[in-house]
Coordinates of C-alpha atoms and ligand atoms in Angstrom, one line a residue:
M1 CA 0.0 0.0 0.0
L2 CA 1.5 3.4 -1.0
T3 CA 1.4 6.2 1.5
S4 CA 0.1 9.5 0.2
T5 CA 3.6 11.0 0.4
R6 CA 5.0 8.2 -1.8
K7 CA 2.0 8.5 -4.2
F8 CA 2.8 12.2 -4.5
S9 CA 6.5 11.5 -5.1
L10 CA 5.7 9.0 -7.7
A11 CA 3.3 11.4 -9.5
L12 CA 6.0 14.1 -9.3
L13 CA 8.6 11.7 -10.8
L14 CA 6.2 10.7 -13.6
A15 CA 5.4 14.3 -14.3
T16 CA 9.0 15.3 -14.4
S17 CA 10.0 12.5 -16.7
L18 CA 7.1 13.3 -19.0
L19 CA 8.1 17.0 -19.1
G20 CA 11.7 15.8 -19.8
T21 CA 10.5 13.7 -22.7
L22 CA 8.4 16.6 -24.1
G23 CA 11.4 18.8 -23.7
A24 CA 13.6 16.4 -25.6
C25 CA 10.9 16.1 -28.4
K26 CA 10.9 19.9 -28.7
K27 CA 14.7 20.0 -28.8
N28 CA 14.7 17.4 -31.6
A29 CA 12.0 19.3 -33.5
E30 CA 14.3 22.4 -33.3
A31 CA 17.5 20.5 -34.2
P32 CA 19.2 22.1 -37.2
V33 CA 18.3 20.2 -40.4
A34 CA 20.9 20.3 -43.1
A35 CA 19.7 23.1 -45.4
T36 CA 19.1 22.1 -49.0
S37 CA 21.6 23.9 -51.2
L38 CA 20.5 26.3 -53.8
Y39 CA 22.2 24.0 -56.4
E40 CA 19.9 21.2 -55.3
R41 CA 16.8 23.4 -55.2
L42 CA 17.6 24.6 -58.7
G43 CA 17.6 21.0 -59.9
G44 CA 21.3 20.2 -59.9
L45 CA 23.5 19.7 -62.9
P46 CA 20.7 19.3 -65.5
A47 CA 19.1 22.6 -64.4
V48 CA 22.3 24.6 -64.2
T49 CA 23.4 23.3 -67.6
A50 CA 20.0 24.1 -69.2
V51 CA 20.2 27.7 -67.8
V52 CA 23.8 28.3 -68.9
D53 CA 23.1 26.9 -72.4
Q54 CA 20.0 29.1 -72.7
F55 CA 22.1 32.1 -71.3
I56 CA 24.8 31.6 -74.0
A57 CA 22.1 31.4 -76.7
N58 CA 20.5 34.6 -75.4
V59 CA 23.8 36.4 -75.3
V60 CA 24.6 35.4 -78.9
A61 CA 21.0 36.5 -80.0
E62 CA 21.4 39.8 -78.1
T63 CA 24.7 40.6 -80.1
M64 CA 22.6 40.4 -83.2
T65 CA 20.0 43.0 -82.1
S66 CA 20.3 46.6 -83.3
N67 CA 20.8 48.2 -79.9
S68 CA 23.0 45.4 -78.6
K69 CA 24.9 46.1 -75.4
L70 CA 26.9 42.9 -75.6
K71 CA 28.1 43.0 -79.2
R72 CA 31.3 44.9 -78.3
T73 CA 32.5 42.4 -75.8
F74 CA 31.1 39.1 -77.2
D75 CA 31.5 39.6 -81.0
P76 CA 35.1 38.6 -80.9
L77 CA 34.0 35.4 -79.3
V78 CA 30.9 34.8 -81.4
Q79 CA 32.4 35.9 -84.7
S80 CA 35.7 34.1 -84.3
G81 CA 34.0 30.9 -85.3
N82 CA 36.0 29.4 -82.5
S83 CA 33.5 27.1 -80.9
Y84 CA 36.1 26.0 -78.4
R85 CA 36.1 29.4 -76.8
V86 CA 32.3 29.4 -76.5
A87 CA 32.3 25.8 -75.2
S88 CA 35.0 26.7 -72.7
L89 CA 33.1 29.7 -71.4
R90 CA 30.0 27.6 -71.1
N91 CA 31.8 24.9 -69.2
H92 CA 33.5 27.4 -66.9
L93 CA 30.1 29.1 -66.2
I94 CA 28.5 25.7 -65.3
D95 CA 31.3 25.0 -62.9
Q96 CA 31.3 28.5 -61.5
I97 CA 27.5 28.6 -60.9
G98 CA 27.5 25.0 -59.7
Q99 CA 30.1 25.8 -57.1
A100 CA 28.7 29.2 -56.0
T101 CA 25.3 27.7 -55.4
G102 CA 26.7 25.1 -53.1
G103 CA 27.0 22.2 -55.5
P104 CA 29.8 19.7 -55.9
L105 CA 31.3 21.4 -59.0
V106 CA 34.7 23.1 -58.9
Y107 CA 35.5 26.2 -60.9
K108 CA 39.0 26.0 -62.3
G109 CA 39.0 29.0 -64.7
L110 CA 40.6 32.4 -64.4
S111 CA 39.9 34.8 -61.6
M112 CA 37.2 37.3 -62.5
P113 CA 39.7 40.3 -62.8
A114 CA 42.0 38.1 -65.0
A115 CA 39.2 36.8 -67.2
H116 CA 37.9 40.3 -67.9
K117 CA 41.2 42.2 -68.0
G118 CA 41.4 44.8 -70.7
M119 CA 37.7 44.4 -71.7
N120 CA 36.8 47.7 -70.0
I121 CA 33.3 46.3 -69.2
S122 CA 30.9 49.0 -68.2
E123 CA 28.1 48.8 -65.6
V124 CA 25.5 49.0 -68.4
E125 CA 27.2 46.0 -70.1
F126 CA 27.3 44.1 -66.8
N127 CA 23.6 44.7 -66.1
A128 CA 22.8 43.7 -69.7
L129 CA 24.5 40.4 -69.2
V130 CA 22.8 39.7 -65.8
A131 CA 19.5 40.5 -67.6
E132 CA 20.1 37.8 -70.1
L133 CA 20.9 35.4 -67.3
G134 CA 17.5 36.4 -65.7
K135 CA 15.7 35.7 -69.0
A136 CA 17.4 32.4 -69.3
M137 CA 16.4 31.4 -65.7
T138 CA 12.8 32.5 -66.4
S139 CA 12.6 30.5 -69.6
K140 CA 13.9 27.4 -67.8
G141 CA 11.3 27.8 -65.1
V142 CA 13.5 28.9 -62.2
P143 CA 11.2 30.4 -59.5
A144 CA 11.7 34.2 -58.8
N145 CA 13.0 33.7 -55.3
Q146 CA 15.7 31.3 -56.6
Q147 CA 16.6 33.7 -59.4
T148 CA 17.1 36.4 -56.7
E149 CA 19.4 34.0 -54.8
V150 CA 21.5 33.4 -57.9
V151 CA 21.7 37.1 -58.8
N152 CA 22.6 37.9 -55.2
I153 CA 25.5 35.5 -55.3
L154 CA 26.8 36.9 -58.6
A155 CA 26.2 40.6 -58.0
P156 CA 29.3 41.0 -55.6
L157 CA 31.5 39.9 -58.5
K158 CA 30.6 43.2 -60.3
S159 CA 33.6 45.2 -58.9
S160 CA 36.0 42.5 -60.0
I161 CA 34.5 42.4 -63.6
V162 CA 33.6 46.1 -64.4
A163 CA 36.4 48.4 -65.6
Q164 CA 39.2 45.8 -65.4
Ligands
HEM1 C1 28.5 38.0 -62.9 C2 28.9 38.2 -64.1 C3 30.0 37.4 -64.8 C4 30.4 36.2 -64.6 C5 30.1 35.2 -63.5 C6 31.4 35.9 -65.6 C7 32.1 34.7 -65.7 C8 33.1 34.5 -66.7 C9 33.9 33.3 -66.8 C10 33.8 32.1 -65.8 C11 34.7 33.4 -67.8 C12 35.8 32.4 -68.3 C13 37.1 32.5 -67.6 C14 38.1 31.6 -68.2 O1 38.2 31.4 -69.4 O2 38.9 31.0 -67.4 C15 34.4 34.7 -68.5 C16 35.0 35.1 -69.6 C17 34.5 36.2 -70.3 N1 33.5 37.0 -69.9 FE1 32.6 37.0 -68.2 N2 31.5 37.0 -66.5 C18 30.6 37.9 -66.0 C19 30.4 39.1 -66.6 C20 30.8 39.5 -67.9 C21 30.3 40.6 -68.6 C22 29.4 41.7 -68.0 C23 30.8 40.6 -69.8 C24 30.7 41.5 -71.0 C25 29.7 42.3 -71.1 C26 31.6 39.4 -69.9 C27 32.3 38.9 -71.0 C28 33.2 37.9 -71.0 C29 34.0 37.5 -72.1 C30 34.0 38.2 -73.5 C31 34.8 36.5 -71.7 C32 36.0 35.8 -72.5 C33 35.7 34.6 -73.2 C34 36.9 34.2 -74.0 O3 37.5 35.1 -74.6 O4 37.2 33.1 -74.0 N3 31.6 38.7 -68.7 N4 33.4 35.3 -67.7

């Protein structure tokens, strides 16, 4: 037969352990979950590749428009008939975006100042190129919030690309 004091102690023990369990559950619920990288959310390599291919096609098409802002810098590449240079730029961009968005790719190209040295790229040209990237992402179905994330990652490169 339990005395009322022992009954009370037992109830207290049960209550404490129940609270402890609840506390542990709450802690687990709050445990940090590995965040999905932007690279994965974009759709991994197939998505990054599709965006970069569309982007290159957009840039080439833009150089053929009457008010082109990209003709000056990209014509030497496009008109050279040197498909290796275009393919190399494409592959470098896939690696660069793949790495910058948290994917497993590794960019092995030139630094941004070295890649754009002597091109004297203006802010207008920089913005025109980023606009083509935005159009490419839209046409490949990248949601607006993820487009913003990509642009926010690339925007800080501006000072190492413009006026080099
Ligand atoms: C966030 C913006 C930019 C990024 C991430 C970027 C990235 C790159 C990369 C990765 C390369 C290749 C480097 C290598 O060959 O090792 C490259 C080259 C080049 N970029 Fe950019 N770039 C940007 C902005 C611009 C702008 C604004 C222009 C011109 C308007 C431009 C024009 C070029 C040209 C013409 C090449 C040289 C291709 C060649 O001759 O092989 N880039 N860029």
